[in-house]
Structures are given as C-alpha cells and as structure tokens.
Coordinates of C-alpha atoms in Angstrom, one line a residue:
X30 CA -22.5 -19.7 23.3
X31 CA -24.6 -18.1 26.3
X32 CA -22.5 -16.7 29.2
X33 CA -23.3 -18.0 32.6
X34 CA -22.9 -16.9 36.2
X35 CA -24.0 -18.2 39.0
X36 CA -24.5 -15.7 41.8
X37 CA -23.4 -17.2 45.4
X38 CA -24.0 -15.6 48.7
X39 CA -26.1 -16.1 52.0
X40 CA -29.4 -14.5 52.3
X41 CA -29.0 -10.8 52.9
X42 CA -26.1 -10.7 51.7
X43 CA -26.8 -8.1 48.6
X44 CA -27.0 -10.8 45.6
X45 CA -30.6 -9.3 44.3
X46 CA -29.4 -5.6 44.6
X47 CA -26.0 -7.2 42.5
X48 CA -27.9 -8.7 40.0
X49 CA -30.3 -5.6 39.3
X50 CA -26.9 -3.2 38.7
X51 CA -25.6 -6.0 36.4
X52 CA -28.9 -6.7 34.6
X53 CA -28.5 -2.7 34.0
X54 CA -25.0 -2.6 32.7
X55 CA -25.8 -5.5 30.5
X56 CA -28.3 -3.7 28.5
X57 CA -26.3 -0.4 28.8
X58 CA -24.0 -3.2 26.3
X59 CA -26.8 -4.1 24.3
X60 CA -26.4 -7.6 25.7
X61 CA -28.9 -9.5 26.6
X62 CA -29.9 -11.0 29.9
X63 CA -31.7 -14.0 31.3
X64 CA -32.3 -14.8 35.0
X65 CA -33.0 -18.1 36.8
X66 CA -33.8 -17.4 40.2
X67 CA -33.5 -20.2 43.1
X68 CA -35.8 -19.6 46.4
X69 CA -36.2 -22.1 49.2
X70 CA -39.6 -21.3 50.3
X71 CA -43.1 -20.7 47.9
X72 CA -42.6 -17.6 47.1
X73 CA -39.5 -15.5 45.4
X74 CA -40.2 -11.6 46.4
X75 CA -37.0 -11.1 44.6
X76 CA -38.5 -11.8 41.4
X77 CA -40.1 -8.2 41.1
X78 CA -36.4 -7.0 40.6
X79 CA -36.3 -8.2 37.3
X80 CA -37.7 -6.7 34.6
X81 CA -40.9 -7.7 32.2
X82 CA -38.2 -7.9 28.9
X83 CA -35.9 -10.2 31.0
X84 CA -36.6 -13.4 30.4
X85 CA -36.9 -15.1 33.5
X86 CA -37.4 -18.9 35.6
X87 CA -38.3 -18.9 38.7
X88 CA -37.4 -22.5 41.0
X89 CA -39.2 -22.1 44.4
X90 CA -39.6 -24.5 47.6
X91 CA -36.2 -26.3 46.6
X92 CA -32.1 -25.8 46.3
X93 CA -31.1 -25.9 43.2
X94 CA -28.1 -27.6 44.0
X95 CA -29.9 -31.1 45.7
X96 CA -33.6 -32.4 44.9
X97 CA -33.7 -28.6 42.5
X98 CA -31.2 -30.1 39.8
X99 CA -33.2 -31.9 37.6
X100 CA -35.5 -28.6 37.5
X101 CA -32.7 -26.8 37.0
X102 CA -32.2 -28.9 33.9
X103 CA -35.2 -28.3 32.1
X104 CA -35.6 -24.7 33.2
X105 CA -32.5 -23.5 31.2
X106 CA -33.5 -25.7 28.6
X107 CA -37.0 -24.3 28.4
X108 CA -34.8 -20.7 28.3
X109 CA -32.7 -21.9 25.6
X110 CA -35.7 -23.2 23.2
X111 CA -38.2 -19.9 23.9
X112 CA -35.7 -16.8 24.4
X113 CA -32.8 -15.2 22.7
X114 CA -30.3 -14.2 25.2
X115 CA -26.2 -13.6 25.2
X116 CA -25.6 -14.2 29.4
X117 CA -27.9 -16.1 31.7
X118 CA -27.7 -14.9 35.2
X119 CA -29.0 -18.0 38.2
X120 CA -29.2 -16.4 41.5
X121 CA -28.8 -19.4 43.8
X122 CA -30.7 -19.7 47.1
X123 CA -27.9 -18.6 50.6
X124 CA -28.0 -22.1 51.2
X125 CA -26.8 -23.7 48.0
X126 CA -22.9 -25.1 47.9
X127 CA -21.1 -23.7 45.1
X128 CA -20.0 -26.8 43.6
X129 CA -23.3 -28.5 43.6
X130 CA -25.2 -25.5 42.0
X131 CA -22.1 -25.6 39.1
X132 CA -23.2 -29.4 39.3
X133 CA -26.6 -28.8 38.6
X134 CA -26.7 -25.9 36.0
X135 CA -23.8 -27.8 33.7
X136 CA -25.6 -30.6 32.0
X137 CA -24.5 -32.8 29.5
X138 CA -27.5 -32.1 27.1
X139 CA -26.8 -28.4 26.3
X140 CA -23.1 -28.0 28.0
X141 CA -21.7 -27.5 24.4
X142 CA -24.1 -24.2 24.5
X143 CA -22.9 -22.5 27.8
X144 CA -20.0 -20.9 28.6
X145 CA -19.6 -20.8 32.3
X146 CA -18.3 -17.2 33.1
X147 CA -17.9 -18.4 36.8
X148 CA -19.2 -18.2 40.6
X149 CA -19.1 -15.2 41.8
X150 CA -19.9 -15.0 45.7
X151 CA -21.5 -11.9 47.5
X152 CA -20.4 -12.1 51.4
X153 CA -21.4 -9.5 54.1
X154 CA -18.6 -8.1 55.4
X155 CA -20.0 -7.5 59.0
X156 CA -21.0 -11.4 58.5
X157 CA -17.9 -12.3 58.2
X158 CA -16.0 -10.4 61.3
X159 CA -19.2 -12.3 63.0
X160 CA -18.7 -15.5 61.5
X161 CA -17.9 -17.3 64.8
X162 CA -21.2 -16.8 66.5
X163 CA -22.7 -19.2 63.2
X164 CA -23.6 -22.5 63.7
X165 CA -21.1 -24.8 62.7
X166 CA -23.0 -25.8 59.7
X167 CA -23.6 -22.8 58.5
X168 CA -20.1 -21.5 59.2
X169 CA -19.1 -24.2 56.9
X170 CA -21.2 -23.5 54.0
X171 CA -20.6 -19.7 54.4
X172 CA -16.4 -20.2 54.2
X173 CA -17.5 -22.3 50.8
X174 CA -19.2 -20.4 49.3
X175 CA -16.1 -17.6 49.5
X176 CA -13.4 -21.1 48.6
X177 CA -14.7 -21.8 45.8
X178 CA -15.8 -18.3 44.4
X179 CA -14.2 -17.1 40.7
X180 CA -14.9 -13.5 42.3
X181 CA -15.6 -12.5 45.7
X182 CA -17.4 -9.0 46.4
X183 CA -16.6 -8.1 50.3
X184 CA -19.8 -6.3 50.7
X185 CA -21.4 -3.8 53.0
X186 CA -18.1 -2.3 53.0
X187 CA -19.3 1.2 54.1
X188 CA -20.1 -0.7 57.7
X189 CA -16.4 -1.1 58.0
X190 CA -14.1 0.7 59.8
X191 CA -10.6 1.3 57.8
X192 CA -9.1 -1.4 60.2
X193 CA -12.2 -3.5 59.9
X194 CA -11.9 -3.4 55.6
X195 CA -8.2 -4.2 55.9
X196 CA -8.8 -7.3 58.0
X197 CA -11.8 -8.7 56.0
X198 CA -9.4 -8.0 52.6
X199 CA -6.8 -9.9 54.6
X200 CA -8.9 -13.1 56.2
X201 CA -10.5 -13.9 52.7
X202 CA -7.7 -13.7 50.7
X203 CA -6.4 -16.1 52.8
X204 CA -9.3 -18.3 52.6
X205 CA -9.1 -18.2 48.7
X206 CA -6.4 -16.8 47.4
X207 CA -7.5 -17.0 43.4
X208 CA -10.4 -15.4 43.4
X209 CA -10.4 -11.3 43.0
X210 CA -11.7 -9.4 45.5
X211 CA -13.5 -6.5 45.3
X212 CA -14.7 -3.7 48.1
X213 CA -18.9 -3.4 47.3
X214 CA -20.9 -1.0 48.6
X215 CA -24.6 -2.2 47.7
X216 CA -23.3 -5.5 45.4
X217 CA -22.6 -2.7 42.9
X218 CA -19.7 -4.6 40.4
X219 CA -18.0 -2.9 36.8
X220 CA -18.9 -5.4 34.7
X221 CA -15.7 -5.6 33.2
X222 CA -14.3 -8.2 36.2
X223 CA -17.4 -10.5 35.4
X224 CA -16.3 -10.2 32.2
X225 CA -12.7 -11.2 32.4
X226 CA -13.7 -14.8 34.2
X227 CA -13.0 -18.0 32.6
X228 CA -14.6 -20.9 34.7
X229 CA -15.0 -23.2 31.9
X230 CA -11.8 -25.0 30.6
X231 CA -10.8 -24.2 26.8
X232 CA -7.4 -26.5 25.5
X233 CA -6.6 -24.0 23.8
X234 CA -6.4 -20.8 26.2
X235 CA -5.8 -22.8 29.4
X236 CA -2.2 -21.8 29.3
X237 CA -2.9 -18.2 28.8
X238 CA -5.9 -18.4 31.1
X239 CA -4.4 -16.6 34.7
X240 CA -4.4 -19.8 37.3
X241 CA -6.6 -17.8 39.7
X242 CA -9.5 -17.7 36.9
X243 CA -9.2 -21.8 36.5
X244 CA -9.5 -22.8 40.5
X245 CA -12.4 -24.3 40.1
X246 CA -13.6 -25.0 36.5
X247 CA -15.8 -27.5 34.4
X248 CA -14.8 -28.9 30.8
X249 CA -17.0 -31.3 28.4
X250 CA -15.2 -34.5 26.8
X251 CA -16.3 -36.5 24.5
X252 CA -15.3 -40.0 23.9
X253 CA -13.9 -41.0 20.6
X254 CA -14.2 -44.9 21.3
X255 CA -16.0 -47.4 23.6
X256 CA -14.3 -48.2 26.3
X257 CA -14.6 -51.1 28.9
X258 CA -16.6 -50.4 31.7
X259 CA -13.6 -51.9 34.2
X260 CA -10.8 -50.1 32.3
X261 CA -13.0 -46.8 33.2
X262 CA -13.5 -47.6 36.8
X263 CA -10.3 -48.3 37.7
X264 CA -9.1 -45.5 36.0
X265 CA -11.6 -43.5 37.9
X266 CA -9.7 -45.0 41.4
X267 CA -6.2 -42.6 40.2
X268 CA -8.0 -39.2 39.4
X269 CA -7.4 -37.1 42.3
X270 CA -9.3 -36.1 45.4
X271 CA -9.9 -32.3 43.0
X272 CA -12.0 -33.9 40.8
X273 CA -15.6 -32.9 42.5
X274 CA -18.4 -34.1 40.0
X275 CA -18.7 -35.8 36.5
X276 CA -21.6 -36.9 34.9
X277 CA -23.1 -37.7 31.4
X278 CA -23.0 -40.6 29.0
X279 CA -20.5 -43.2 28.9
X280 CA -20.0 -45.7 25.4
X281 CA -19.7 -49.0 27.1
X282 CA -18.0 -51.9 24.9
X283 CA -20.6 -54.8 24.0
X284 CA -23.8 -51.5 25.0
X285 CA -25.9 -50.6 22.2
X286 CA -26.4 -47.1 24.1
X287 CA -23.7 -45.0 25.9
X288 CA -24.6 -45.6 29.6
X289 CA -25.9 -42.7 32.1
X290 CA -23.1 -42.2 34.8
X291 CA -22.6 -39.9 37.9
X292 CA -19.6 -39.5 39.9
X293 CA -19.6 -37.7 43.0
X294 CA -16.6 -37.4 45.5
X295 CA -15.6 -40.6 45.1
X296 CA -19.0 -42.5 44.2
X297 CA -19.8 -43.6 41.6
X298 CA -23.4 -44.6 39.7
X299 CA -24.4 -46.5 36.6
X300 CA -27.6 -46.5 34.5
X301 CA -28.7 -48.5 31.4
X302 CA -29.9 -45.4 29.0
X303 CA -32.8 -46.7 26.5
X304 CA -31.7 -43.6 23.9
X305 CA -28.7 -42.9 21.8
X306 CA -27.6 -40.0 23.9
X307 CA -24.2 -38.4 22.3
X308 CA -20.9 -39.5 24.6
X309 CA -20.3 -36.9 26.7
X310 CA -19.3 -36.0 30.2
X311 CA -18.9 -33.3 32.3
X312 CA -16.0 -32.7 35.1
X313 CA -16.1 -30.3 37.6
X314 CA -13.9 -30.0 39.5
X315 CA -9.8 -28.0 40.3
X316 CA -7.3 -28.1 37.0
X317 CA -9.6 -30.5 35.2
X318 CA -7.8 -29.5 31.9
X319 CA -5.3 -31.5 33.0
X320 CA -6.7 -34.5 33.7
X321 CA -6.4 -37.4 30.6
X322 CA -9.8 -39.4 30.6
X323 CA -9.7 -42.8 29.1
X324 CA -11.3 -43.4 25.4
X325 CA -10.8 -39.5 24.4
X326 CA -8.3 -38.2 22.5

C-alpha cells in the first residue's frame, strides 16, 4: 500500500519549504516519493521545488477539496497506473478544508491501495497571535485546518519571543488537543513523527493505535449482503453528528448494480450506477472504527 499525507496550511505558511525537506529525507530512506500539488490560480510556481525523478500532478485553477475532487480522482489514479512510488505527498491549496481534501483524495476505486498516514497542518505562528485581525471566514478555515490536523507544526518559531512560543504551544493545544505539536523553524519535520501517524482505521490495531493518532480517520467497508435501501437510510438517521463524509457503492436489494451514494453532514444522495462496481464505501469522519454499518460483517 502507498502512504499518504496531505499537507494543510494557509498560503505562506512554509508547506513547499516542508515538503522539499521531506521529499529529501525520503530518499535519504530509499523511499520513494510522489507529489500532487493543488494551486488555485493557473499557474503552480511551487512546482519547480520538486524534483525531475519525483513523479509529480499538478491541479491548478481549482480546490481540490470542492469542484477539484473528481480531478483529484483520476490524478492519483493516473499516478498509480504510470509510477512506482512507496508515499504520495498532496500539498493542498491554503484554502482547502481538511476534511474535504481527505474527502476527495480517499476514493472508493483505489482506497484498498492507500494508506492514509494523516493531515498534517503547517500554521504561522505570528499568524496565529494575529488571527483576530482575519476575516471571519478565513479565521474559520484557518482554526480548521489546525482541529482537524494529525500533526500540527507551529512554524516560524524563530519570530517568537520565549513568551510568545509558550502561548502559541498553549492556545493550539487547546484548540486540538490530539494532534502533536511540534516547534518548526522553516517547515523542517524528522520524519520519524510523519511516520508514526495512523489516520486510516485498521480493526486490528485500533486498540493499540494512541487516541490522538485516530481523531479524525477514514476506514473502507465492504458489504457482505444487499441490504434495503430504507433499512440503510434510517440507519443512516442514528450515526452521529462525527461521521463527516461516506461515499461509494451501495448493493441495493431487487438492483442489479450496487448503487453510487454520497453522504455529507447529514445529506444524503443516490445514483443508479450502469457498472458492477465492487460494494464499497468510505467514512470519514471521528472514531469511525466504531461505528457498525448495516449489511457488513
């Protein structure tokens, strides 16, 4: 399976400079690298940071986490069918929300061949003792992207004063108290704590897995039996408020193909697939190794 991070952060926060030390210490590992790289506008000056033996996709004038996902979709699988790699590395635009990139990179097509590692979110430091002059929109998207991180790298701490790091340490903590976080000067990470991530749910290690790892993770189910489409609906009415996103192929009693479904935040979608698409689904969301999904074992 093929290691995935996605790399969170707003714009100048020091994601490229974080992804160039980690593209380094992965082939210091003999491991190698892949990069998806998310821009809003036409052009992606970032790109030139990667290297000519990295294999790389490049998704401009778009987020990758609204109109971008379907893109998204059939760049990794384009990366999967032409390259050999061990991690790919998506570098998501400042104004992607964490959950919806996760949304968008975990597809029910070629889910059993990732391994999400995890988000981790780069966050300037200065930013954040600033954060109140932000619009309130942004402000919002800024404290998400930190929430829902795996890791969070409190960067630009050389701008800091001692009193300055302590409170930054103290105020995101408090924001998300799972993730790690780490004091960066220049994004620069060990490797070792993207390493130790585990943002994709496993049966079998979940109880070993530490809790602040598992915050927010995504686990593929597949169903064993048909099931009927009002059994799944209402059971869809109990699953708590935690659950953020499924989506994949439902096998619908009296359907000769599972049926295309989405679920987001409460709302739900159904579409009449014309293939015989395997019965899978993905969930996103907090603890989703706990939940029991109807017509799986």
């Amino acid at each position: 399976m093929v290691d995935v991070y996605l790399f969170s952060g707003f714009l100048g926060s020091g994601k490229t400079s974080m992804m160039t030390d980690v593209i380094r210490q992965l082939k210091e590992q003999n491991i190698k690298p892949a990069i998806i790289m998310n821009e809003l506008g036409k052009l992606n000056f970032d790109s030139q940071a990667v290297e000519e033996d990295v294999p790389l996709k490049e998704m401009l004038n778009g987020c990758i986490c609204c109109s971008g996902s379907e893109k998204t979709e059939a760049q990794i699988q384009t990366l999967l069918a032409e390259s050999e790699f061990d991690v790919l590395i998506i570098e998501t635009t400042g104004a992607a929300h964490p959950v919806e990139a996760l949304d968008a990179v975990y597809s029910p097509l070629f889910a059993d061949q990732l391994n999400i590692k995890g988000i981790v979110t780069v966050a300037d430091s200065k930013r954040w003792l600033e954060r109140d002059q932000l619009s309130p929109q942004v402000r919002s998207l800024f404290l998400e992207q930190i929430r829902h991180a795996h890791l969070i790298l409190a960067n630009k701490s050389d701008l800091l004063t001692e009193e300055e790091r302590a409170k930054v340490t103290f105020e995101i903590q408090s924001l998300n108290p799972h993730a790690q976080l780490l004091q960066t000067t220049n994004g620069r990470v060990p490797l070792k704590y993207l390493q130790s991530l585990h943002a994709t749910a496993r049966p079998t290690n979940i109880e070993s897995a530490p809790i602040s790892q598992m915050h927010l993770s995504s686990r593929l189910v597949t169903f064993t039996e048909p099931v009927e489409q009002e059994v799944f609906e209402e059971w869809l009415r109990t699953i708590p408020s935690t659950i953020y996103r499924m989506k994949g192929y439902v096998p619908i009693k009296g359907m000769k193909n599972p049926m295309l479904f989405q679920y987001a935040y409460g709302l739900t979608q159904w579409m009449p697939e014309y293939m015989q698409m395997s019965p899978n689904i993905v969930i996103i969301g907090e603890n989703v190794n706990e939940l029991e999904v109807v017509g799986t074992l």
